[in-house]
Amino acid sequence: MSQGHGHGHDEHAPIRHDGHSSPLARRARALEALLTEKGVLTPADIRSAIDALVSRTPADGAKLVARAWVDPAFKARLLADPKAAAAELGIDLTSYARLGVVENTDKVHHVVVCTLCSCYPRMLLGPPPAWYKSLNYRARTVADPRGVMREFGLELPPKVEVRVLDSTADMRYLVLPRRPPGTEHVSEAELRSLVTRDSMIGVSNPQPERAHV
Amino acid sequence: MRFREGDRVRVRADDRAGHVRTPAYIRGKSGWVAAAHGEFRNPESLAYGDEGLPKQPLYLVGFRQTDVWPRYPGRPTDTLYVDVYEHWLSPEEGSA
Amino acid sequence: MTRVHDRGGWPGAGPIDRQEHQLADWELLADALVQSLASPHRGIIRIDELRRAIESLPSPDYESLSYYERWIAAVERLMIEKKIVTREEIDAKVATLGEECRE
């Protein structure tokens, strides 16, 4: 993770995320070569795993959320059986871990973390952002969720119950965020674009579109 | 499944070595069963190449934040939910 | 006993670096190696074994390595443990690949 390494672009500073700077990056290449030479994995295995990784994006999660916002019956099905509801929209989650969907309301706000590693609903959001995997997010979200959300620009009223979900086991959790006020006449397709990745983790709320749009 | 939704439970305070999925910060804390997820292979044996059998029931356990963190900086009504395998839970004293 | 991976409530944790980070090619590769080895089709490692290997890293390594660096260190450990490759083979391959890069 990038914390502690500064944000500047000093050319003499170690570049942490460049392929040639980390000795572990070279060892990844070496492992790839050895495992394919020995026939443990095929290049096709690795290729299709990379394809699966990059083809999952928060767009799938946003699709579910926007439909739940416009269709109360779908929302009920999504909360009761997320995978079956996703299948209705053509999102196949059969090969993934168990999924729970939790709803944010004016009374309860959920935020998700994994303190032990970085369990994340990749099947609907793609790979987790760097901050989700950071030691500071993992340390602080369970002990001071309001402080963490404040850093993300979200100040919740005291009367709202903040519910932290530490997904440490076989379940993955997706937050169904609140529909922004003033979007009653916005189409489902447009609503999708309002659903942010961070709001489906629970560190922020979706914002209504700007007035000029 | 030994516990049902609403049961009061306490997380075992064990400090066992090896791979476990029960975070240290809830050990010894008391809460309630919020949901029963069903049975899953035991990660404590899967982690060493074994089959994870017998399967372990997994529960979503709720805690009051103020019971977990003595100096919790948020609101007293805030809560925390963690998935915990059954062998890490014992019935809370005084509960049915 | 404090375990380095068990971060909930870890004292002294500071502000969260919210900068977005595009995964580098080697990070995609690290992820793909794990997913391929752990796929039901191959079943060579289990995700819980990966977690156990990550948690077994020496504390200073756990804290200084990036997320996917930890994955690679753990995969290497598991592949050696399962006698699929040896450390010497990996070292030799790293040296060979290094030479190819300089050509």
CSV table of C-alpha atoms in Angstrom, one decimal:
chain,number,residue,atom,x,y,z
A,1,MET,CA,0.0,0.0,0.0
A,2,SER,CA,1.1,3.5,-0.6
A,3,GLN,CA,0.9,5.0,2.8
A,4,GLY,CA,4.2,6.1,4.2
A,5,HIS,CA,5.8,6.4,0.8
A,6,GLY,CA,4.6,9.9,0.0
A,7,HIS,CA,2.7,11.1,-3.0
A,8,GLY,CA,5.4,13.1,-4.7
A,9,HIS,CA,7.2,12.0,-7.8
A,10,ASP,CA,10.8,12.3,-6.7
A,11,GLU,CA,12.7,10.3,-9.3
A,12,HIS,CA,15.0,8.9,-6.7
A,13,ALA,CA,12.3,7.6,-4.5
A,14,PRO,CA,11.4,3.9,-4.7
A,15,ILE,CA,8.5,3.4,-7.0
A,16,ARG,CA,6.4,0.9,-5.1
A,17,HIS,CA,4.0,-0.1,-7.8
A,18,ASP,CA,6.2,-0.3,-10.8
A,19,GLY,CA,6.7,-3.8,-12.1
A,20,HIS,CA,10.5,-3.6,-12.0
A,21,SER,CA,11.0,-2.1,-8.6
A,22,SER,CA,9.6,-4.8,-6.3
A,23,PRO,CA,11.7,-7.9,-5.9
A,24,LEU,CA,8.4,-9.7,-5.2
A,25,ALA,CA,7.1,-8.6,-8.7
A,26,ARG,CA,10.1,-10.5,-10.2
A,27,ARG,CA,9.3,-13.5,-8.1
A,28,ALA,CA,5.8,-13.4,-9.3
A,29,ARG,CA,7.1,-13.6,-12.9
A,30,ALA,CA,9.4,-16.5,-11.9
A,31,LEU,CA,6.6,-18.4,-10.2
A,32,GLU,CA,4.4,-17.9,-13.3
A,33,ALA,CA,7.2,-19.3,-15.5
A,34,LEU,CA,8.0,-22.3,-13.3
A,35,LEU,CA,4.4,-23.2,-12.6
A,36,THR,CA,3.5,-23.2,-16.4
A,37,GLU,CA,6.8,-25.0,-17.3
A,38,LYS,CA,5.9,-27.7,-14.8
A,39,GLY,CA,2.3,-28.0,-16.1
A,40,VAL,CA,0.9,-27.0,-12.7
A,41,LEU,CA,-1.0,-24.2,-14.4
A,42,THR,CA,-1.5,-23.3,-18.0
A,43,PRO,CA,-1.1,-19.9,-19.6
A,44,ALA,CA,-4.8,-20.1,-20.3
A,45,ASP,CA,-5.6,-20.5,-16.6
A,46,ILE,CA,-3.7,-17.3,-15.8
A,47,ARG,CA,-5.2,-15.5,-18.8
A,48,SER,CA,-8.7,-16.3,-17.8
A,49,ALA,CA,-8.1,-15.4,-14.2
A,50,ILE,CA,-6.9,-12.0,-15.2
A,51,ASP,CA,-9.9,-11.6,-17.5
A,52,ALA,CA,-12.3,-12.5,-14.7
A,53,LEU,CA,-10.5,-10.0,-12.4
A,54,VAL,CA,-10.6,-7.0,-14.8
A,55,SER,CA,-14.1,-7.7,-16.1
A,56,ARG,CA,-15.7,-7.4,-12.6
A,57,THR,CA,-16.4,-3.7,-11.8
A,58,PRO,CA,-18.7,-1.8,-9.5
A,59,ALA,CA,-21.1,-1.5,-12.5
A,60,ASP,CA,-22.7,-4.8,-11.5
A,61,GLY,CA,-23.3,-3.7,-8.0
A,62,ALA,CA,-24.7,-0.4,-9.2
A,63,LYS,CA,-27.1,-2.3,-11.5
A,64,LEU,CA,-28.6,-4.2,-8.5
A,65,VAL,CA,-28.8,-1.0,-6.4
A,66,ALA,CA,-30.5,1.1,-9.1
A,67,ARG,CA,-33.1,-1.7,-9.7
A,68,ALA,CA,-33.7,-2.0,-6.0
A,69,TRP,CA,-34.3,1.7,-5.8
A,70,VAL,CA,-37.0,1.7,-8.5
A,71,ASP,CA,-38.6,-1.7,-7.7
A,72,PRO,CA,-39.5,-2.5,-4.1
A,73,ALA,CA,-40.4,-6.1,-4.9
A,74,PHE,CA,-36.9,-6.6,-6.4
A,75,LYS,CA,-35.4,-4.9,-3.4
A,76,ALA,CA,-37.1,-7.4,-1.1
A,77,ARG,CA,-35.8,-10.3,-3.2
A,78,LEU,CA,-32.3,-8.8,-3.3
A,79,LEU,CA,-32.2,-8.6,0.5
A,80,ALA,CA,-33.6,-12.1,1.0
A,81,ASP,CA,-31.6,-13.9,-1.7
A,82,PRO,CA,-29.0,-11.7,-3.3
A,83,LYS,CA,-27.6,-14.3,-5.8
A,84,ALA,CA,-31.1,-15.2,-7.1
A,85,ALA,CA,-31.9,-11.5,-7.5
A,86,ALA,CA,-28.6,-10.9,-9.3
A,87,ALA,CA,-29.4,-13.7,-11.7
A,88,GLU,CA,-32.6,-12.0,-12.7
A,89,LEU,CA,-30.4,-9.1,-14.0
A,90,GLY,CA,-28.1,-11.5,-15.8
A,91,ILE,CA,-25.3,-11.4,-13.2
A,92,ASP,CA,-24.1,-14.9,-12.5
A,93,LEU,CA,-22.7,-15.3,-9.0
A,94,THR,CA,-22.9,-19.1,-8.6
A,95,SER,CA,-19.2,-19.6,-8.4
A,96,TYR,CA,-18.6,-17.0,-5.7
A,97,ALA,CA,-18.7,-16.9,-1.9
A,98,ARG,CA,-22.0,-16.4,-0.1
A,99,LEU,CA,-23.3,-12.8,-0.4
A,100,GLY,CA,-25.3,-10.7,2.0
A,101,VAL,CA,-26.9,-7.4,1.1
A,102,VAL,CA,-27.6,-4.9,3.9
A,103,GLU,CA,-29.8,-1.9,3.5
A,104,ASN,CA,-29.0,1.7,4.6
A,105,THR,CA,-32.0,3.7,5.8
A,106,ASP,CA,-32.6,6.9,7.7
A,107,LYS,CA,-32.1,5.0,10.9
A,108,VAL,CA,-29.3,2.5,10.2
A,109,HIS,CA,-26.1,3.0,8.2
A,110,HIS,CA,-23.8,0.0,7.4
A,111,VAL,CA,-20.1,0.1,6.6
A,112,VAL,CA,-18.1,-3.0,5.6
A,113,VAL,CA,-14.5,-3.9,6.6
A,114,CYS,CA,-12.4,-7.0,6.9
A,115,THR,CA,-10.0,-6.7,9.8
A,116,LEU,CA,-8.2,-10.0,9.2
A,117,CYS,CA,-7.4,-9.7,5.5
A,118,SER,CA,-9.4,-7.8,2.9
A,119,CYS,CA,-12.5,-9.9,2.2
A,120,TYR,CA,-14.6,-7.9,-0.3
A,121,PRO,CA,-17.6,-8.5,-2.6
A,122,ARG,CA,-15.4,-8.7,-5.7
A,123,MET,CA,-18.2,-10.5,-7.5
A,124,LEU,CA,-20.1,-7.2,-7.6
A,125,LEU,CA,-17.5,-4.5,-7.1
A,126,GLY,CA,-14.3,-5.9,-8.8
A,127,PRO,CA,-11.0,-5.8,-6.9
A,128,PRO,CA,-11.0,-3.8,-3.7
A,129,PRO,CA,-9.5,-0.2,-3.7
A,130,ALA,CA,-6.1,0.2,-2.1
A,131,TRP,CA,-7.6,2.1,0.9
A,132,TYR,CA,-9.9,-0.9,1.7
A,133,LYS,CA,-6.8,-3.1,2.0
A,134,SER,CA,-4.8,-0.6,4.0
A,135,LEU,CA,-3.8,-1.4,7.6
A,136,ASN,CA,-5.3,1.9,8.8
A,137,TYR,CA,-8.8,1.2,7.4
A,138,ARG,CA,-8.7,-2.3,8.8
A,139,ALA,CA,-7.6,-1.0,12.2
A,140,ARG,CA,-9.9,1.9,12.6
A,141,THR,CA,-13.2,1.1,10.9
A,142,VAL,CA,-14.3,-1.3,13.6
A,143,ALA,CA,-13.3,1.0,16.5
A,144,ASP,CA,-14.1,4.4,15.2
A,145,PRO,CA,-16.4,4.1,12.1
A,146,ARG,CA,-17.8,7.6,12.4
A,147,GLY,CA,-14.2,9.0,12.4
A,148,VAL,CA,-13.4,6.9,9.3
A,149,MET,CA,-16.5,8.0,7.5
A,150,ARG,CA,-15.8,11.6,8.4
A,151,GLU,CA,-12.5,11.2,6.5
A,152,PHE,CA,-14.5,10.2,3.5
A,153,GLY,CA,-16.6,13.3,3.9
A,154,LEU,CA,-19.6,11.6,5.5
A,155,GLU,CA,-20.9,13.0,8.7
A,156,LEU,CA,-23.9,11.0,10.0
A,157,PRO,CA,-26.5,12.4,12.4
A,158,PRO,CA,-26.1,11.1,16.0
A,159,LYS,CA,-29.6,9.4,15.8
A,160,VAL,CA,-28.4,7.1,13.0
A,161,GLU,CA,-27.2,3.7,14.3
A,162,VAL,CA,-23.8,3.0,12.7
A,163,ARG,CA,-23.5,-0.8,12.0
A,164,VAL,CA,-20.0,-2.0,11.2
A,165,LEU,CA,-19.8,-5.4,9.4
A,166,ASP,CA,-16.5,-7.2,9.8
A,167,SER,CA,-16.6,-9.8,7.1
A,168,THR,CA,-14.1,-12.3,8.5
A,169,ALA,CA,-15.5,-15.6,7.3
A,170,ASP,CA,-17.5,-17.1,4.4
A,171,MET,CA,-19.9,-14.2,3.8
A,172,ARG,CA,-19.3,-11.1,1.7
A,173,TYR,CA,-21.4,-8.0,2.2
A,174,LEU,CA,-22.7,-5.4,-0.2
A,175,VAL,CA,-24.3,-2.2,1.2
A,176,LEU,CA,-27.6,-1.1,-0.5
A,177,PRO,CA,-27.2,2.7,-0.1
A,178,ARG,CA,-30.0,5.2,0.3
A,179,ARG,CA,-31.5,6.6,-2.8
A,180,PRO,CA,-30.5,10.3,-3.0
A,181,PRO,CA,-33.3,12.8,-2.3
A,182,GLY,CA,-34.6,14.6,-5.3
A,183,THR,CA,-34.1,11.6,-7.7
A,184,GLU,CA,-37.8,10.5,-7.9
A,185,HIS,CA,-38.0,11.3,-11.6
A,186,VAL,CA,-34.6,10.0,-12.6
A,187,SER,CA,-34.5,6.9,-14.8
A,188,GLU,CA,-33.1,3.6,-13.7
A,189,ALA,CA,-30.2,4.0,-16.1
A,190,GLU,CA,-29.3,7.4,-14.8
A,191,LEU,CA,-29.6,6.2,-11.2
A,192,ARG,CA,-27.0,3.6,-11.9
A,193,SER,CA,-24.5,6.3,-12.6
A,194,LEU,CA,-25.1,7.8,-9.2
A,195,VAL,CA,-24.3,4.6,-7.4
A,196,THR,CA,-20.6,4.8,-6.4
A,197,ARG,CA,-18.3,2.0,-5.3
A,198,ASP,CA,-17.7,3.7,-2.0
A,199,SER,CA,-21.4,3.9,-1.2
A,200,MET,CA,-21.7,0.2,-1.7
A,201,ILE,CA,-18.9,-0.3,0.9
A,202,GLY,CA,-20.7,2.2,3.1
A,203,VAL,CA,-18.1,4.9,3.6
A,204,SER,CA,-20.1,7.5,1.7
A,205,ASN,CA,-23.7,8.1,0.4
A,206,PRO,CA,-24.6,8.5,-3.3
A,207,GLN,CA,-25.1,12.1,-4.2
A,208,PRO,CA,-28.0,13.5,-6.4
A,209,GLU,CA,-26.8,14.7,-9.8
A,210,ARG,CA,-25.7,18.2,-10.1
A,211,ALA,CA,-28.5,20.7,-10.9
A,212,HIS,CA,-27.2,21.6,-14.3
A,213,VAL,CA,-27.3,18.0,-15.6
B,1,MET,CA,-27.1,-25.5,15.0
B,2,ARG,CA,-26.7,-24.9,18.7
B,3,PHE,CA,-27.9,-21.3,18.7
B,4,ARG,CA,-30.8,-19.4,17.3
B,5,GLU,CA,-31.5,-15.9,16.3
B,6,GLY,CA,-31.7,-13.7,19.4
B,7,ASP,CA,-29.7,-16.0,21.7
B,8,ARG,CA,-27.2,-14.2,24.0
B,9,VAL,CA,-23.7,-15.5,23.4
B,10,ARG,CA,-20.1,-14.9,24.5
B,11,VAL,CA,-17.1,-15.2,22.3
B,12,ARG,CA,-14.5,-17.5,23.7
B,13,ALA,CA,-11.4,-15.8,25.1
B,14,ASP,CA,-9.0,-18.5,23.8
B,15,ASP,CA,-5.7,-17.4,22.5
B,16,ARG,CA,-5.0,-20.4,20.4
B,17,ALA,CA,-2.1,-20.6,17.9
B,18,GLY,CA,-2.6,-21.2,14.2
B,19,HIS,CA,-5.1,-19.9,11.7
B,20,VAL,CA,-8.4,-18.6,13.2
B,21,ARG,CA,-11.0,-16.3,11.8
B,22,THR,CA,-12.2,-14.8,15.1
B,23,PRO,CA,-10.7,-11.4,15.5
B,24,ALA,CA,-8.9,-10.8,18.8
B,25,TYR,CA,-10.9,-7.6,19.6
B,26,ILE,CA,-14.2,-9.6,20.2
B,27,ARG,CA,-12.7,-12.4,22.2
B,28,GLY,CA,-14.4,-12.6,25.6
B,29,LYS,CA,-17.1,-10.1,24.5
B,30,SER,CA,-20.8,-10.8,24.7
B,31,GLY,CA,-23.4,-10.2,22.1
B,32,TRP,CA,-26.3,-11.8,20.4
B,33,VAL,CA,-27.0,-14.1,17.4
B,34,ALA,CA,-28.3,-11.9,14.6
B,35,ALA,CA,-28.5,-14.6,11.9
B,36,ALA,CA,-27.5,-18.2,11.3
B,37,HIS,CA,-25.7,-18.6,8.0
B,38,GLY,CA,-25.6,-22.4,7.8
B,39,GLU,CA,-22.6,-24.7,7.9
B,40,PHE,CA,-19.2,-24.1,6.3
B,41,ARG,CA,-16.0,-26.0,6.2
B,42,ASN,CA,-13.8,-25.1,9.1
B,43,PRO,CA,-11.1,-22.7,8.1
B,44,GLU,CA,-8.9,-23.7,11.0
B,45,SER,CA,-8.3,-27.1,9.3
B,46,LEU,CA,-8.6,-25.9,5.7
B,47,ALA,CA,-5.7,-23.6,6.3
B,48,TYR,CA,-3.4,-26.6,6.8
B,49,GLY,CA,-4.5,-28.5,3.7
B,50,ASP,CA,-7.1,-30.6,5.5
B,51,GLU,CA,-10.8,-30.9,4.5
B,52,GLY,CA,-12.3,-28.6,7.1
B,53,LEU,CA,-14.6,-31.3,8.3
B,54,PRO,CA,-16.8,-31.6,10.3
B,55,LYS,CA,-18.4,-28.4,9.0
B,56,GLN,CA,-19.0,-25.6,11.5
B,57,PRO,CA,-22.2,-23.6,11.8
B,58,LEU,CA,-21.5,-19.9,11.2
B,59,TYR,CA,-23.4,-17.1,12.8
B,60,LEU,CA,-23.6,-13.3,12.4
B,61,VAL,CA,-23.1,-12.0,15.9
B,62,GLY,CA,-24.0,-8.5,16.9
B,63,PHE,CA,-22.3,-6.5,19.6
B,64,ARG,CA,-22.9,-3.1,21.2
B,65,GLN,CA,-19.9,-1.0,20.3
B,66,THR,CA,-19.6,0.3,23.9
B,67,ASP,CA,-19.3,-3.4,25.0
B,68,VAL,CA,-16.4,-4.0,22.6
B,69,TRP,CA,-14.5,-0.7,23.0
B,70,PRO,CA,-14.5,0.8,26.5
B,71,ARG,CA,-13.7,4.2,25.0
B,72,TYR,CA,-15.8,4.0,21.9
B,73,PRO,CA,-15.9,7.5,20.4
B,74,GLY,CA,-19.3,7.2,18.6
B,75,ARG,CA,-22.8,6.9,19.8
B,76,PRO,CA,-24.0,4.4,22.5
B,77,THR,CA,-26.5,2.9,20.0
B,78,ASP,CA,-23.9,2.0,17.4
B,79,THR,CA,-23.3,-1.7,16.8
B,80,LEU,CA,-20.8,-4.1,15.3
B,81,TYR,CA,-21.5,-7.4,13.5
B,82,VAL,CA,-19.0,-10.2,13.0
B,83,ASP,CA,-19.3,-13.6,11.5
B,84,VAL,CA,-18.2,-16.2,14.1
B,85,TYR,CA,-18.1,-20.0,13.9
B,86,GLU,CA,-20.0,-21.9,16.5
B,87,HIS,CA,-17.0,-23.4,18.3
B,88,TRP,CA,-16.0,-19.9,19.3
B,89,LEU,CA,-19.3,-19.2,21.0
B,90,SER,CA,-20.7,-20.2,24.4
B,91,PRO,CA,-24.1,-19.4,25.8
B,92,GLU,CA,-24.1,-16.2,27.8
B,93,GLU,CA,-24.7,-16.8,31.5
B,94,GLY,CA,-28.3,-16.2,32.5
B,95,SER,CA,-29.7,-16.6,29.1
B,96,ALA,CA,-32.2,-19.4,28.2
C,1,MET,CA,-0.7,-12.8,21.9
C,2,THR,CA,-0.9,-10.1,19.3
C,3,ARG,CA,-1.0,-11.3,15.8
C,4,VAL,CA,0.2,-8.9,13.1
C,5,HIS,CA,-2.7,-9.6,10.6
C,6,ASP,CA,-5.4,-9.1,13.2
C,7,ARG,CA,-5.7,-5.3,12.8
C,8,GLY,CA,-9.1,-4.5,14.3
C,9,GLY,CA,-8.5,-1.6,16.9
C,10,TRP,CA,-4.8,-1.7,16.2
C,11,PRO,CA,-3.3,1.2,18.3
C,12,GLY,CA,-1.8,4.2,16.6
C,13,ALA,CA,-3.4,3.7,13.2
C,14,GLY,CA,-3.4,7.0,11.3
C,15,PRO,CA,-5.4,8.7,8.5
C,16,ILE,CA,-6.4,6.5,5.6
C,17,ASP,CA,-4.6,7.1,2.3
C,18,ARG,CA,-7.6,7.4,0.0
C,19,GLN,CA,-5.6,7.7,-3.2
C,20,GLU,CA,-6.8,5.4,-6.0
C,21,HIS,CA,-4.3,2.9,-7.3
C,22,GLN,CA,-4.5,1.2,-10.6
C,23,LEU,CA,-3.3,-2.4,-10.3
C,24,ALA,CA,0.1,-3.0,-12.0
C,25,ASP,CA,0.6,-6.0,-14.3
C,26,TRP,CA,2.5,-8.0,-11.7
C,27,GLU,CA,-0.4,-7.4,-9.2
C,28,LEU,CA,-2.9,-8.7,-11.7
C,29,LEU,CA,-0.5,-11.7,-12.2
C,30,ALA,CA,-0.3,-12.2,-8.4
C,31,ASP,CA,-4.1,-12.3,-8.1
C,32,ALA,CA,-4.4,-14.6,-11.1
C,33,LEU,CA,-1.8,-17.0,-9.8
C,34,VAL,CA,-3.8,-17.3,-6.5
C,35,GLN,CA,-7.2,-17.6,-8.2
C,36,SER,CA,-5.9,-20.2,-10.7
C,37,LEU,CA,-4.2,-22.3,-8.0
C,38,ALA,CA,-7.3,-22.1,-5.8
C,39,SER,CA,-9.8,-22.7,-8.5
C,40,PRO,CA,-12.0,-25.8,-8.0
C,41,HIS,CA,-10.7,-27.0,-11.3
C,42,ARG,CA,-7.1,-27.0,-10.1
C,43,GLY,CA,-7.5,-27.1,-6.3
C,44,ILE,CA,-3.8,-26.8,-5.6
C,45,ILE,CA,-4.2,-24.3,-2.7
C,46,ARG,CA,-7.0,-23.2,-0.6
C,47,ILE,CA,-7.7,-19.5,0.2
C,48,ASP,CA,-7.4,-20.4,3.9
C,49,GLU,CA,-3.9,-21.8,3.2
C,50,LEU,CA,-3.0,-18.5,1.5
C,51,ARG,CA,-4.3,-16.5,4.5
C,52,ARG,CA,-2.4,-18.8,6.9
C,53,ALA,CA,0.8,-18.3,4.9
C,54,ILE,CA,0.3,-14.5,4.8
C,55,GLU,CA,-0.3,-14.4,8.6
C,56,SER,CA,2.9,-16.4,9.1
C,57,LEU,CA,5.1,-13.8,7.5
C,58,PRO,CA,7.5,-12.1,10.0
C,59,SER,CA,5.7,-9.1,11.4
C,60,PRO,CA,8.1,-6.5,9.9
C,61,ASP,CA,7.5,-8.1,6.4
C,62,TYR,CA,3.8,-8.1,6.9
C,63,GLU,CA,3.8,-4.4,7.8
C,64,SER,CA,6.2,-3.2,5.1
C,65,LEU,CA,5.1,-5.3,2.1
C,66,SER,CA,2.2,-4.2,0.0
C,67,TYR,CA,-0.9,-6.3,-0.3
C,68,TYR,CA,0.1,-8.3,-3.4
C,69,GLU,CA,3.7,-8.5,-2.3
C,70,ARG,CA,2.3,-10.4,0.7
C,71,TRP,CA,0.4,-12.6,-1.6
C,72,ILE,CA,3.4,-13.5,-3.7
C,73,ALA,CA,5.5,-14.2,-0.6
C,74,ALA,CA,2.8,-16.5,0.6
C,75,VAL,CA,2.3,-18.3,-2.7
C,76,GLU,CA,6.0,-18.9,-2.8
C,77,ARG,CA,5.9,-20.4,0.7
C,78,LEU,CA,3.0,-22.6,-0.2
C,79,MET,CA,4.5,-23.9,-3.4
C,80,ILE,CA,7.7,-24.8,-1.6
C,81,GLU,CA,5.8,-26.4,1.3
C,82,LYS,CA,3.8,-28.5,-1.2
C,83,LYS,CA,7.1,-29.4,-2.9
C,84,ILE,CA,5.9,-28.1,-6.3
C,85,VAL,CA,9.0,-25.8,-6.6
C,86,THR,CA,12.1,-25.2,-4.6
C,87,ARG,CA,13.5,-21.9,-3.5
C,88,GLU,CA,16.6,-22.6,-5.6
C,89,GLU,CA,14.5,-23.0,-8.7
C,90,ILE,CA,12.7,-19.7,-8.0
C,91,ASP,CA,16.0,-17.9,-7.4
C,92,ALA,CA,17.5,-19.3,-10.6
C,93,LYS,CA,14.4,-18.3,-12.6
C,94,VAL,CA,14.5,-14.8,-11.1
C,95,ALA,CA,18.1,-14.5,-12.3
C,96,THR,CA,17.3,-15.8,-15.8
C,97,LEU,CA,14.4,-13.5,-16.2
C,98,GLY,CA,16.6,-10.6,-15.0
C,99,GLU,CA,19.1,-11.3,-17.8
C,100,GLU,CA,16.4,-11.4,-20.4
C,101,CYS,CA,15.2,-8.0,-19.3
C,102,ARG,CA,18.6,-6.5,-19.8
C,103,GLU,CA,19.1,-7.7,-23.3
